[in-house]
């Protein structure tokens, strides 16, 4: 979100305009602001397409490597993720979750080449000889801070982020597990 004058009034105005367009998410750099719509949401401009479908989850997987600025219909600029096909994606909870997950994976430093953490078998991780290899890794923890007033949708946002992380780390599904 790029505003000529960042004031509380200009920020609220931009959020209000986007809300009336059913664009409940607005990015300002790494910060995602959302406005609880108090109704089931579909993708703006595509009636019936669920905003939180598995297909949408996979669209955002790996999309946060490059961000671009794009103007929405109301003239407000919003950071957008770029999908694998080069298509820009509007800001979304999945974008935040993907950025945290990608940062977690890229922070892993190993002395020897091993598969990504999500590709490892949990039973192998618990084995003794594997534990020594794990000590050679340094992982930077990642956090997603979700705040807001009562009824703002914090619990629902947390659930959607957890669903996204569970989906992209699942084995045996198309495009999953890394």
Short mmCIF file of C-alpha atoms in Angstrom, two decimals:
data_model
loop_
_atom_site.label_atom_id
_atom_site.label_comp_id
_atom_site.label_asym_id
_atom_site.label_seq_id
_atom_site.Cartn_x
_atom_site.Cartn_y
_atom_site.Cartn_z
CA UNK A 1 0.00 0.00 0.00
CA UNK A 2 1.53 3.29 -1.06
CA UNK A 3 -0.16 6.42 0.16
CA UNK A 4 1.11 9.94 -0.54
CA UNK A 5 0.41 10.87 3.07
CA UNK A 6 0.37 8.07 5.63
CA UNK A 7 -2.10 9.16 8.25
CA UNK A 8 -4.70 7.27 10.19
CA UNK A 9 -7.41 8.88 8.04
CA UNK A 10 -5.75 7.96 4.71
CA UNK A 11 -5.12 4.39 5.85
CA UNK A 12 -8.71 3.94 7.01
CA UNK A 13 -9.96 5.45 3.75
CA UNK A 14 -7.88 3.00 1.67
CA UNK A 15 -9.11 0.05 3.78
CA UNK A 16 -12.71 1.21 3.42
CA UNK A 17 -12.41 1.50 -0.38
CA UNK A 18 -10.89 -1.97 -0.65
CA UNK A 19 -13.51 -3.43 1.72
CA UNK A 20 -16.33 -2.14 -0.51
CA UNK A 21 -14.66 -3.94 -3.43
CA UNK A 22 -14.61 -7.16 -1.33
CA UNK A 23 -10.83 -6.89 -1.10
CA UNK A 24 -10.48 -7.66 2.59
CA UNK A 25 -6.66 -7.94 2.53
CA UNK A 26 -4.29 -5.01 2.13
CA UNK A 27 -0.50 -5.24 2.26
CA UNK A 28 1.80 -2.53 3.50
CA UNK A 29 5.25 -4.03 2.99
CA UNK A 30 5.50 -7.21 5.07
CA UNK A 31 2.36 -6.32 7.03
CA UNK A 32 -0.99 -7.72 5.96
CA UNK A 33 -4.08 -5.90 7.20
CA UNK A 34 -7.45 -7.58 6.98
CA UNK A 35 -10.97 -6.43 7.62
CA UNK A 36 -13.43 -9.05 8.83
CA UNK A 37 -16.18 -9.23 6.19
CA UNK A 38 -18.60 -11.06 8.53
CA UNK A 39 -19.74 -13.12 5.53
CA UNK A 40 -18.39 -16.03 3.48
CA UNK A 41 -15.89 -14.74 0.93
CA UNK A 42 -15.27 -15.65 -2.68
CA UNK A 43 -12.51 -14.39 -4.96
CA UNK A 44 -13.43 -10.87 -6.16
CA UNK A 45 -14.44 -10.93 -9.82
CA UNK A 46 -14.94 -14.71 -9.88
CA UNK A 47 -18.27 -15.61 -8.27
CA UNK A 48 -18.29 -18.93 -6.49
CA UNK A 49 -14.51 -19.43 -6.24
CA UNK A 50 -13.61 -19.93 -2.57
CA UNK A 51 -11.01 -17.48 -1.27
CA UNK A 52 -9.43 -20.29 0.79
CA UNK A 53 -9.69 -23.28 -1.58
CA UNK A 54 -6.91 -25.82 -1.98
CA UNK A 55 -6.36 -24.53 -5.50
CA UNK A 56 -5.74 -21.03 -4.12
CA UNK A 57 -3.37 -22.44 -1.53
CA UNK A 58 -1.25 -24.02 -4.23
CA UNK A 59 -1.29 -20.81 -6.29
CA UNK A 60 0.45 -19.02 -3.42
CA UNK A 61 3.01 -21.81 -2.81
CA UNK A 62 6.42 -20.35 -3.62
CA UNK A 63 4.88 -17.09 -4.82
CA UNK A 64 6.59 -14.81 -2.31
CA UNK A 65 10.06 -14.99 -3.83
CA UNK A 66 9.40 -11.79 -5.80
CA UNK A 67 7.00 -9.01 -4.95
CA UNK A 68 5.74 -6.40 -7.33
CA UNK A 69 3.71 -3.25 -6.80
CA UNK A 70 0.35 -3.28 -8.51
CA UNK A 71 -2.49 -0.81 -8.56
CA UNK A 72 -5.89 -2.09 -7.50
CA UNK A 73 -9.14 -0.84 -9.00
CA UNK A 74 -9.37 2.03 -6.52
CA UNK A 75 -5.90 3.38 -7.25
CA UNK A 76 -4.31 2.04 -4.07
CA UNK A 77 -1.02 0.24 -4.52
CA UNK A 78 -0.66 -3.16 -2.92
CA UNK A 79 2.22 -5.60 -2.75
CA UNK A 80 1.38 -8.68 -4.77
CA UNK A 81 2.93 -12.09 -4.97
CA UNK A 82 4.00 -13.54 -8.29
CA UNK A 83 2.77 -17.05 -9.09
CA UNK A 84 4.90 -19.61 -10.91
CA UNK A 85 3.36 -18.66 -14.26
CA UNK A 86 4.26 -14.99 -13.79
CA UNK A 87 0.70 -14.04 -12.84
CA UNK A 88 0.44 -11.51 -10.01
CA UNK A 89 -1.63 -12.60 -7.05
CA UNK A 90 -3.48 -10.25 -4.71
CA UNK A 91 -2.37 -10.04 -1.09
CA UNK A 92 -3.72 -12.89 1.03
CA UNK A 93 -3.16 -14.78 4.27
CA UNK A 94 -1.55 -17.53 2.21
CA UNK A 95 1.05 -15.01 1.06
CA UNK A 96 2.05 -14.31 4.68
CA UNK A 97 2.17 -18.02 5.51
CA UNK A 98 4.24 -18.78 2.43
CA UNK A 99 6.70 -16.00 3.23
CA UNK A 100 7.20 -17.37 6.76
CA UNK A 101 7.58 -20.95 5.52
CA UNK A 102 9.98 -19.98 2.73
CA UNK A 103 12.05 -17.92 5.18
CA UNK A 104 12.18 -20.87 7.56
CA UNK A 105 13.44 -23.21 4.85
CA UNK A 106 15.95 -20.72 3.48
CA UNK A 107 17.37 -20.17 6.96
CA UNK A 108 18.46 -23.80 7.24
CA UNK A 109 22.22 -24.06 6.95
CA UNK A 110 23.69 -27.54 6.73
CA UNK A 111 27.25 -28.76 6.59
CA UNK A 112 26.19 -31.55 4.27
CA UNK A 113 23.44 -31.73 1.67
CA UNK A 114 20.19 -33.21 2.96
CA UNK A 115 16.58 -33.09 1.81
CA UNK A 116 14.42 -30.17 2.94
CA UNK A 117 12.89 -30.56 6.38
CA UNK A 118 9.40 -31.20 5.01
CA UNK A 119 10.67 -34.08 2.86
CA UNK A 120 12.10 -36.02 5.79
CA UNK A 121 10.31 -38.94 7.38
CA UNK A 122 9.40 -38.16 11.03
CA UNK A 123 10.59 -41.63 12.10
CA UNK A 124 14.01 -41.02 10.58
CA UNK A 125 14.28 -37.70 12.39
CA UNK A 126 13.91 -39.54 15.71
CA UNK A 127 16.71 -42.00 14.92
CA UNK A 128 19.95 -41.50 16.84
CA UNK A 129 22.31 -41.29 13.86
CA UNK A 130 20.07 -38.71 12.23
CA UNK A 131 20.10 -36.61 15.42
CA UNK A 132 23.80 -35.96 14.94
CA UNK A 133 23.15 -34.68 11.44
CA UNK A 134 20.36 -32.45 12.80
CA UNK A 135 22.82 -30.80 15.20
CA UNK A 136 24.69 -29.48 12.17
CA UNK A 137 21.62 -27.43 11.13
CA UNK A 138 20.86 -23.92 12.23
CA UNK A 139 17.25 -22.90 11.76
CA UNK A 140 15.95 -19.39 12.27
CA UNK A 141 12.52 -19.48 13.89
CA UNK A 142 9.73 -17.61 12.12
CA UNK A 143 6.70 -15.88 13.64
CA UNK A 144 3.42 -14.64 12.30
CA UNK A 145 1.84 -12.08 14.59
CA UNK A 146 -1.93 -11.88 14.36
CA UNK A 147 -3.51 -9.10 16.38
CA UNK A 148 -6.80 -7.30 16.53
CA UNK A 149 -9.81 -6.56 18.62
CA UNK A 150 -12.41 -9.08 19.73
CA UNK A 151 -14.33 -10.32 16.70
CA UNK A 152 -11.67 -9.15 14.26
CA UNK A 153 -11.11 -12.66 12.88
CA UNK A 154 -7.82 -13.62 14.57
CA UNK A 155 -8.88 -17.22 15.19
CA UNK A 156 -10.12 -17.70 11.62
CA UNK A 157 -6.93 -16.18 10.23
CA UNK A 158 -4.83 -18.53 12.37
CA UNK A 159 -6.86 -21.53 11.17
CA UNK A 160 -6.38 -20.56 7.52
CA UNK A 161 -2.63 -20.11 7.96
CA UNK A 162 -2.36 -23.49 9.71
CA UNK A 163 -4.41 -25.15 6.93
CA UNK A 164 -2.07 -23.64 4.35
CA UNK A 165 1.06 -24.83 6.16
CA UNK A 166 -0.42 -28.31 6.64
CA UNK A 167 -1.33 -28.51 2.95
CA UNK A 168 1.98 -27.40 1.49
CA UNK A 169 3.96 -29.74 3.72
CA UNK A 170 1.76 -32.79 3.05
CA UNK A 171 3.39 -35.65 1.19
CA UNK A 172 1.94 -37.44 -1.81
CA UNK A 173 -0.13 -34.61 -3.25
CA UNK A 174 0.58 -32.56 -6.38
CA UNK A 175 3.11 -29.82 -5.73
CA UNK A 176 3.29 -30.59 -2.02
CA UNK A 177 6.16 -31.27 0.30
CA UNK A 178 8.41 -28.51 -0.92
#
